[in-house]
C-alpha cells in the first residue's frame, strides 16, 4: 500500500481537469435534468444540485453524500412498490421477493445509465471513443505501480501496437453506490489482481476502516521486516520470514485501518514470493553500508564535479530501486526495497 505521489492541491488540480473532461463528454447535468418525473426524481434533483462535489469531492464528502442519498433511494423504492403493488413480466406476476429484486434493479439501473462507468460497450467511461476517456484519465494520473500492492506495474500505453492502462478500483463500491462510479477520488488506478473479485471484490470499504491511496500513507504505520541478522543469513544460511509489522507509536485506529487493507489485498501472502528479492536487498545493504556509499560518493568527485548528485543516488543505483516514498509509484517493490535496506542500516 503506497500513497499517491501527489499532494491534495495537486490532486484537486487533476480532479478539475477530469471534471471538465467528464462533464463535457457525458453531459451529466443535462441527463440528470431530463430524468423522468418518477419516484427517483428527488434523488436525481439532489445529484444535479450536488454534481460538482459528487464528481470532485474528497472521500469524506463522498461518504457524506452517500449517507444522505441511500435513505432517499430507499424511500423512492418504497414509493415505487406502493404505487405498483402488482408487477407483471411476460404475463407472470412477480412474487414479493422477485419484486424486491426488480425494484432494486430499477433504481440502480436508472442511476447507472447516467453515471455510466461500464454499463454498455460504446458510450461508457471505459468504452467511450474506444476507451479514450479512461486512457486520458490514467495518463493524467501517471501512476506506474499499483498503489494497493506495489507489486504490479500499471503503465498507461496507447499507440498503434499496444493499449494498456491500469484498472480503476472503486474505493466505495460502484454496485452499491452507482452515483459515485465516476467520482475522481473514487477511481483508484490499480492492477487487475487488486481489483479482482477474489481480493477486494464487493467488500465494503470506508475511509474509517481502510487506507485510501490518495489520502493515506502506510509509511510510518507498517514496514517490511525479516527479523534476521545479516550474519545469520549470509554466513549461516538461516531462513527468514518476510512480514509486515506495525511501526512504533501507531494508534489503534490507524493500525486497524492498515491491517484491514493489508489483509484485503493479501499483501503478506503475495510478498512471501519475493523473499529472494528481499535476500538480495539484505546482501546489498550489508556489503554497501553507509560508510562504503560515502566513500564511493567521494571517489567520484572529479575537480569539484561529482558524477552523482548525492549519496542517496548511489544507494538507489545499487539497490536497483527507488528508496524515497515520493517515487514509490514509479517502480514495483520499491517500499519493500526501502524497508529492508533500512532494516540493515542503509538509510536514505
Short mmCIF file of C-alpha atoms in Angstrom, two decimals:
data_model
loop_
_atom_site.label_atom_id
_atom_site.label_comp_id
_atom_site.label_asym_id
_atom_site.label_seq_id
_atom_site.Cartn_x
_atom_site.Cartn_y
_atom_site.Cartn_z
CA UNK A 1 0.00 0.00 0.00
CA UNK A 2 1.66 3.19 -1.18
CA UNK A 3 0.36 6.72 -1.30
CA UNK A 4 -0.32 8.69 -4.44
CA UNK A 5 2.70 10.86 -5.31
CA UNK A 6 0.52 13.98 -5.37
CA UNK A 7 -0.46 16.27 -2.52
CA UNK A 8 -4.10 17.32 -2.15
CA UNK A 9 -3.61 20.57 -4.07
CA UNK A 10 -2.13 18.66 -7.00
CA UNK A 11 -4.88 16.04 -6.82
CA UNK A 12 -7.56 18.72 -6.81
CA UNK A 13 -5.99 20.27 -9.92
CA UNK A 14 -6.10 16.89 -11.67
CA UNK A 15 -9.64 16.39 -10.42
CA UNK A 16 -10.70 19.67 -12.02
CA UNK A 17 -9.27 18.63 -15.40
CA UNK A 18 -11.08 15.31 -15.02
CA UNK A 19 -14.33 17.10 -14.11
CA UNK A 20 -14.19 19.29 -17.21
CA UNK A 21 -13.50 16.26 -19.37
CA UNK A 22 -16.24 14.08 -17.89
CA UNK A 23 -18.96 16.71 -17.86
CA UNK A 24 -18.19 17.74 -21.44
CA UNK A 25 -18.17 14.19 -22.77
CA UNK A 26 -21.10 12.73 -20.85
CA UNK A 27 -23.41 15.74 -20.42
CA UNK A 28 -24.29 14.65 -16.90
CA UNK A 29 -26.20 17.77 -15.88
CA UNK A 30 -28.47 17.60 -18.89
CA UNK A 31 -29.10 13.91 -18.32
CA UNK A 32 -29.97 14.46 -14.67
CA UNK A 33 -32.28 17.33 -15.54
CA UNK A 34 -34.03 15.24 -18.20
CA UNK A 35 -34.80 12.24 -15.98
CA UNK A 36 -38.45 11.12 -15.75
CA UNK A 37 -40.65 12.71 -13.13
CA UNK A 38 -40.97 9.47 -11.19
CA UNK A 39 -40.21 8.27 -7.67
CA UNK A 40 -36.45 8.75 -8.21
CA UNK A 41 -36.82 12.40 -9.25
CA UNK A 42 -35.82 13.79 -5.80
CA UNK A 43 -32.67 11.66 -5.94
CA UNK A 44 -31.86 12.93 -9.42
CA UNK A 45 -32.51 16.52 -8.32
CA UNK A 46 -30.10 16.06 -5.41
CA UNK A 47 -27.44 14.64 -7.71
CA UNK A 48 -27.99 17.53 -10.13
CA UNK A 49 -27.65 20.13 -7.36
CA UNK A 50 -24.53 18.46 -5.91
CA UNK A 51 -22.95 17.12 -9.09
CA UNK A 52 -19.70 19.06 -8.76
CA UNK A 53 -18.96 17.65 -5.33
CA UNK A 54 -20.20 14.19 -6.31
CA UNK A 55 -17.51 14.19 -9.01
CA UNK A 56 -14.79 16.21 -7.24
CA UNK A 57 -15.40 15.64 -3.55
CA UNK A 58 -12.78 14.02 -1.36
CA UNK A 59 -13.60 10.61 0.15
CA UNK A 60 -15.16 12.02 3.32
CA UNK A 61 -17.54 14.17 1.25
CA UNK A 62 -18.44 11.23 -0.97
CA UNK A 63 -19.36 9.24 2.12
CA UNK A 64 -21.33 12.23 3.42
CA UNK A 65 -23.44 12.36 0.25
CA UNK A 66 -23.87 8.59 0.24
CA UNK A 67 -25.22 8.73 3.79
CA UNK A 68 -27.88 11.20 2.62
CA UNK A 69 -28.66 9.56 -0.71
CA UNK A 70 -29.14 5.98 0.48
CA UNK A 71 -32.26 6.78 2.59
CA UNK A 72 -33.63 8.86 -0.30
CA UNK A 73 -33.18 5.93 -2.68
CA UNK A 74 -34.76 3.54 -0.18
CA UNK A 75 -37.71 5.93 0.09
CA UNK A 76 -38.04 6.06 -3.70
CA UNK A 77 -38.09 2.27 -3.89
CA UNK A 78 -40.74 2.09 -1.15
CA UNK A 79 -42.88 4.59 -3.07
CA UNK A 80 -42.41 2.62 -6.28
CA UNK A 81 -43.65 -0.53 -4.54
CA UNK A 82 -46.62 1.35 -3.07
CA UNK A 83 -47.52 2.77 -6.48
CA UNK A 84 -47.06 -0.62 -8.14
CA UNK A 85 -48.41 -3.26 -5.76
CA UNK A 86 -48.52 -5.76 -8.59
CA UNK A 87 -45.80 -6.13 -11.21
CA UNK A 88 -46.23 -8.49 -14.10
CA UNK A 89 -43.48 -9.57 -16.51
CA UNK A 90 -44.24 -11.67 -19.58
CA UNK A 91 -47.68 -12.33 -18.20
CA UNK A 92 -46.35 -13.65 -14.87
CA UNK A 93 -46.96 -11.80 -11.62
CA UNK A 94 -43.77 -11.32 -9.62
CA UNK A 95 -43.51 -12.74 -6.15
CA UNK A 96 -42.68 -10.28 -3.31
CA UNK A 97 -39.05 -11.45 -3.33
CA UNK A 98 -38.73 -11.00 -7.10
CA UNK A 99 -40.46 -7.64 -6.85
CA UNK A 100 -37.74 -6.51 -4.44
CA UNK A 101 -35.05 -7.55 -6.91
CA UNK A 102 -36.90 -5.85 -9.77
CA UNK A 103 -37.31 -2.58 -7.86
CA UNK A 104 -33.70 -2.60 -6.65
CA UNK A 105 -32.55 -3.05 -10.25
CA UNK A 106 -34.90 -0.29 -11.42
CA UNK A 107 -33.31 2.20 -9.05
CA UNK A 108 -29.75 1.08 -9.64
CA UNK A 109 -30.04 0.90 -13.43
CA UNK A 110 -31.65 4.34 -13.62
CA UNK A 111 -28.63 5.86 -11.86
CA UNK A 112 -26.08 3.72 -13.70
CA UNK A 113 -27.47 4.92 -17.02
CA UNK A 114 -26.29 8.43 -16.09
CA UNK A 115 -23.08 7.70 -14.18
CA UNK A 116 -22.14 5.26 -16.89
CA UNK A 117 -18.82 3.66 -15.93
CA UNK A 118 -19.15 0.35 -17.79
CA UNK A 119 -22.86 -0.10 -18.46
CA UNK A 120 -22.53 -0.51 -22.22
CA UNK A 121 -19.91 -1.19 -24.87
CA UNK A 122 -19.94 2.14 -26.70
CA UNK A 123 -20.80 5.13 -24.50
CA UNK A 124 -19.46 4.24 -21.05
CA UNK A 125 -16.39 5.69 -19.31
CA UNK A 126 -14.37 2.57 -20.08
CA UNK A 127 -15.51 2.27 -23.73
CA UNK A 128 -16.37 5.79 -24.96
CA UNK A 129 -14.34 6.76 -28.04
CA UNK A 130 -12.62 3.39 -27.97
CA UNK A 131 -11.62 3.88 -24.35
CA UNK A 132 -10.06 7.32 -24.88
CA UNK A 133 -11.69 8.91 -21.82
CA UNK A 134 -10.35 6.29 -19.42
CA UNK A 135 -6.91 6.42 -21.05
CA UNK A 136 -6.76 10.21 -20.70
CA UNK A 137 -7.57 9.90 -17.02
CA UNK A 138 -4.97 7.18 -16.44
CA UNK A 139 -2.34 9.19 -18.31
CA UNK A 140 -3.02 12.29 -16.21
CA UNK A 141 -2.53 10.29 -13.02
CA UNK A 142 0.71 8.71 -14.34
CA UNK A 143 0.96 6.02 -11.65
CA UNK A 144 3.13 3.17 -12.91
CA UNK A 145 2.89 0.81 -9.91
CA UNK A 146 -0.30 -0.36 -8.23
CA UNK A 147 -0.83 1.73 -5.07
CA UNK A 148 -2.56 -1.13 -3.29
CA UNK A 149 0.17 -3.77 -3.61
CA UNK A 150 3.20 -2.01 -5.18
CA UNK A 151 3.89 -5.40 -6.76
CA UNK A 152 2.40 -4.99 -10.25
CA UNK A 153 3.10 -2.37 -12.91
CA UNK A 154 0.18 -0.21 -14.09
CA UNK A 155 1.67 1.53 -17.12
CA UNK A 156 -0.54 3.57 -19.42
CA UNK A 157 0.35 2.97 -23.08
CA UNK A 158 -1.86 3.74 -26.05
CA UNK A 159 -0.47 3.53 -29.56
CA UNK A 160 -0.91 1.51 -32.74
CA UNK A 161 0.85 -1.53 -31.33
CA UNK A 162 -0.39 -1.73 -27.76
CA UNK A 163 -3.10 -0.50 -25.45
CA UNK A 164 -2.80 -0.96 -21.71
CA UNK A 165 -3.74 1.03 -18.66
CA UNK A 166 -4.43 0.39 -15.01
CA UNK A 167 -7.85 -0.82 -13.99
CA UNK A 168 -9.84 1.57 -11.83
CA UNK A 169 -10.91 0.21 -8.49
CA UNK A 170 -13.91 1.91 -6.92
CA UNK A 171 -12.88 2.53 -3.33
CA UNK A 172 -16.57 2.87 -2.48
CA UNK A 173 -18.26 0.05 -4.35
CA UNK A 174 -19.93 1.24 -7.55
CA UNK A 175 -22.52 -1.54 -7.32
CA UNK A 176 -23.79 -0.20 -4.02
CA UNK A 177 -23.16 3.47 -4.84
CA UNK A 178 -23.67 3.80 -8.63
CA UNK A 179 -23.79 7.61 -8.37
CA UNK A 180 -20.10 7.51 -7.27
CA UNK A 181 -18.99 5.42 -10.26
CA UNK A 182 -17.38 8.44 -11.96
CA UNK A 183 -16.11 10.30 -8.88
CA UNK A 184 -12.45 11.29 -9.16
CA UNK A 185 -11.49 10.29 -5.62
CA UNK A 186 -13.34 7.01 -6.02
CA UNK A 187 -11.29 5.83 -9.02
CA UNK A 188 -8.07 4.22 -7.79
CA UNK A 189 -5.67 3.10 -10.55
CA UNK A 190 -4.80 -0.48 -9.67
CA UNK A 191 -3.59 -3.79 -11.03
CA UNK A 192 -6.06 -6.44 -12.16
CA UNK A 193 -5.34 -8.68 -9.17
CA UNK A 194 -6.05 -5.99 -6.56
CA UNK A 195 -9.23 -5.08 -8.44
CA UNK A 196 -10.32 -8.70 -8.77
CA UNK A 197 -13.32 -10.33 -7.18
CA UNK A 198 -11.01 -12.71 -5.36
CA UNK A 199 -9.48 -9.92 -3.29
CA UNK A 200 -11.32 -6.62 -2.79
CA UNK A 201 -14.33 -7.58 -4.88
CA UNK A 202 -17.56 -6.32 -3.33
CA UNK A 203 -16.14 -5.88 0.17
CA UNK A 204 -17.39 -2.69 1.85
CA UNK A 205 -14.71 -0.02 2.17
CA UNK A 206 -14.70 3.28 4.03
CA UNK A 207 -12.08 5.85 4.95
CA UNK A 208 -12.80 4.95 8.58
CA UNK A 209 -11.93 1.28 8.04
CA UNK A 210 -9.33 1.18 5.24
CA UNK A 211 -6.46 3.25 3.88
CA UNK A 212 -7.22 5.39 0.83
CA UNK A 213 -4.23 5.67 -1.56
CA UNK A 214 -4.99 9.29 -2.47
CA UNK A 215 -5.21 10.40 1.14
CA UNK A 216 -3.34 7.97 3.38
CA UNK A 217 0.20 6.72 3.60
CA UNK A 218 1.29 3.38 5.04
CA UNK A 219 4.73 4.86 5.73
CA UNK A 220 5.09 5.17 9.48
CA UNK A 221 2.29 2.65 10.02
CA UNK A 222 3.67 -0.67 8.76
CA UNK A 223 7.06 -1.77 7.46
CA UNK A 224 8.51 -4.91 5.90
CA UNK A 225 10.90 -6.78 8.17
CA UNK A 226 12.94 -10.01 8.04
CA UNK A 227 13.91 -10.18 11.74
CA UNK A 228 17.15 -11.95 10.91
CA UNK A 229 20.75 -10.94 11.39
CA UNK A 230 22.89 -10.35 8.32
CA UNK A 231 25.49 -12.87 9.53
CA UNK A 232 22.80 -15.49 10.18
CA UNK A 233 21.56 -15.11 6.62
CA UNK A 234 24.82 -14.55 4.73
CA UNK A 235 27.14 -16.85 6.64
CA UNK A 236 24.96 -19.41 8.35
CA UNK A 237 22.34 -19.63 5.60
CA UNK A 238 19.43 -19.27 8.02
CA UNK A 239 15.98 -18.85 6.52
CA UNK A 240 13.75 -15.89 7.37
CA UNK A 241 10.13 -14.82 7.17
CA UNK A 242 9.18 -11.66 5.32
CA UNK A 243 6.47 -9.90 7.31
CA UNK A 244 4.72 -6.56 7.58
CA UNK A 245 4.98 -5.23 11.11
CA UNK A 246 3.41 -2.17 12.76
CA UNK A 247 5.77 0.72 13.42
CA UNK A 248 6.26 2.00 16.93
CA UNK A 249 3.75 4.51 18.22
CA UNK A 250 0.95 3.69 15.76
CA UNK A 251 -2.50 4.43 17.14
CA UNK A 252 -5.03 1.63 17.44
CA UNK A 253 -7.29 3.25 14.82
CA UNK A 254 -4.54 3.76 12.26
CA UNK A 255 -3.22 0.25 12.88
CA UNK A 256 -6.68 -1.25 12.36
CA UNK A 257 -7.19 0.57 9.04
CA UNK A 258 -3.77 -0.52 7.80
CA UNK A 259 -4.32 -4.12 8.95
CA UNK A 260 -7.62 -4.36 7.10
CA UNK A 261 -6.10 -3.01 3.88
CA UNK A 262 -3.14 -5.39 4.16
CA UNK A 263 -5.49 -8.30 4.75
CA UNK A 264 -7.92 -7.50 1.92
CA UNK A 265 -5.15 -7.33 -0.67
CA UNK A 266 -3.36 -10.40 0.76
CA UNK A 267 -0.11 -8.45 0.88
CA UNK A 268 1.83 -10.81 3.15
CA UNK A 269 0.77 -13.90 1.19
CA UNK A 270 1.79 -12.29 -2.08
CA UNK A 271 5.08 -10.90 -0.77
CA UNK A 272 6.14 -14.30 0.54
CA UNK A 273 7.07 -14.97 -3.11
CA UNK A 274 9.53 -12.06 -3.00
CA UNK A 275 11.81 -13.46 -0.29
CA UNK A 276 14.58 -13.97 -2.84
CA UNK A 277 14.40 -10.29 -3.73
CA UNK A 278 14.43 -9.32 -0.06
CA UNK A 279 17.51 -11.52 0.39
CA UNK A 280 19.29 -9.64 -2.39
CA UNK A 281 18.48 -6.30 -0.75
CA UNK A 282 19.75 -7.64 2.58
CA UNK A 283 23.04 -8.66 0.97
CA UNK A 284 23.49 -5.34 -0.82
CA UNK A 285 22.68 -3.36 2.33
CA UNK A 286 25.29 -5.34 4.27
CA UNK A 287 28.02 -5.04 1.61
CA UNK A 288 27.29 -1.43 0.65
CA UNK A 289 26.82 0.13 4.06
CA UNK A 290 26.59 3.87 4.64
CA UNK A 291 30.36 4.22 5.04
CA UNK A 292 31.00 2.41 1.77
CA UNK A 293 28.42 4.55 0.00
CA UNK A 294 30.03 7.72 1.32
CA UNK A 295 33.44 6.55 0.12
CA UNK A 296 32.02 5.80 -3.33
CA UNK A 297 30.40 9.22 -3.47
CA UNK A 298 33.67 10.93 -2.59
CA UNK A 299 35.67 8.85 -5.08
CA UNK A 300 33.54 10.11 -7.96
CA UNK A 301 34.26 13.76 -7.15
CA UNK A 302 36.37 14.97 -10.04
CA UNK A 303 37.52 18.57 -9.98
CA UNK A 304 34.64 19.63 -7.79
CA UNK A 305 32.07 17.94 -10.02
CA UNK A 306 30.53 14.72 -8.78
CA UNK A 307 29.06 12.09 -11.04
CA UNK A 308 26.24 11.68 -8.52
CA UNK A 309 24.01 14.34 -7.02
CA UNK A 310 24.11 12.75 -3.57
CA UNK A 311 24.95 9.51 -1.72
CA UNK A 312 21.21 8.72 -1.90
CA UNK A 313 21.51 8.45 -5.69
CA UNK A 314 24.23 5.83 -5.31
CA UNK A 315 22.11 3.88 -2.86
CA UNK A 316 19.21 3.76 -5.31
CA UNK A 317 21.57 2.72 -8.10
CA UNK A 318 22.96 -0.15 -6.02
CA UNK A 319 19.54 -1.25 -4.78
CA UNK A 320 18.09 -1.00 -8.27
CA UNK A 321 15.01 0.76 -7.00
CA UNK A 322 13.63 3.99 -5.61
CA UNK A 323 14.06 4.45 -1.86
CA UNK A 324 12.05 7.62 -1.30
CA UNK A 325 8.28 7.27 -0.76
CA UNK A 326 7.58 10.13 -3.18
CA UNK A 327 8.80 7.87 -6.02
CA UNK A 328 7.33 4.54 -4.93
CA UNK A 329 4.65 4.92 -7.63
CA UNK A 330 7.28 4.67 -10.37
CA UNK A 331 8.50 1.12 -9.72
CA UNK A 332 7.25 -2.09 -8.16
CA UNK A 333 8.62 -3.45 -4.85
CA UNK A 334 10.02 -0.03 -4.00
CA UNK A 335 8.60 0.04 -0.47
CA UNK A 336 9.95 -3.45 0.20
CA UNK A 337 13.38 -2.33 -1.02
CA UNK A 338 13.40 0.76 1.18
CA UNK A 339 12.19 -1.09 4.30
CA UNK A 340 14.67 -3.97 4.08
CA UNK A 341 17.54 -1.62 3.26
CA UNK A 342 16.65 0.44 6.34
CA UNK A 343 16.40 -2.67 8.49
CA UNK A 344 20.06 -3.35 7.72
CA UNK A 345 21.21 0.20 8.25
CA UNK A 346 21.14 1.66 4.76
CA UNK A 347 19.05 4.76 5.22
CA UNK A 348 18.09 7.22 2.51
#
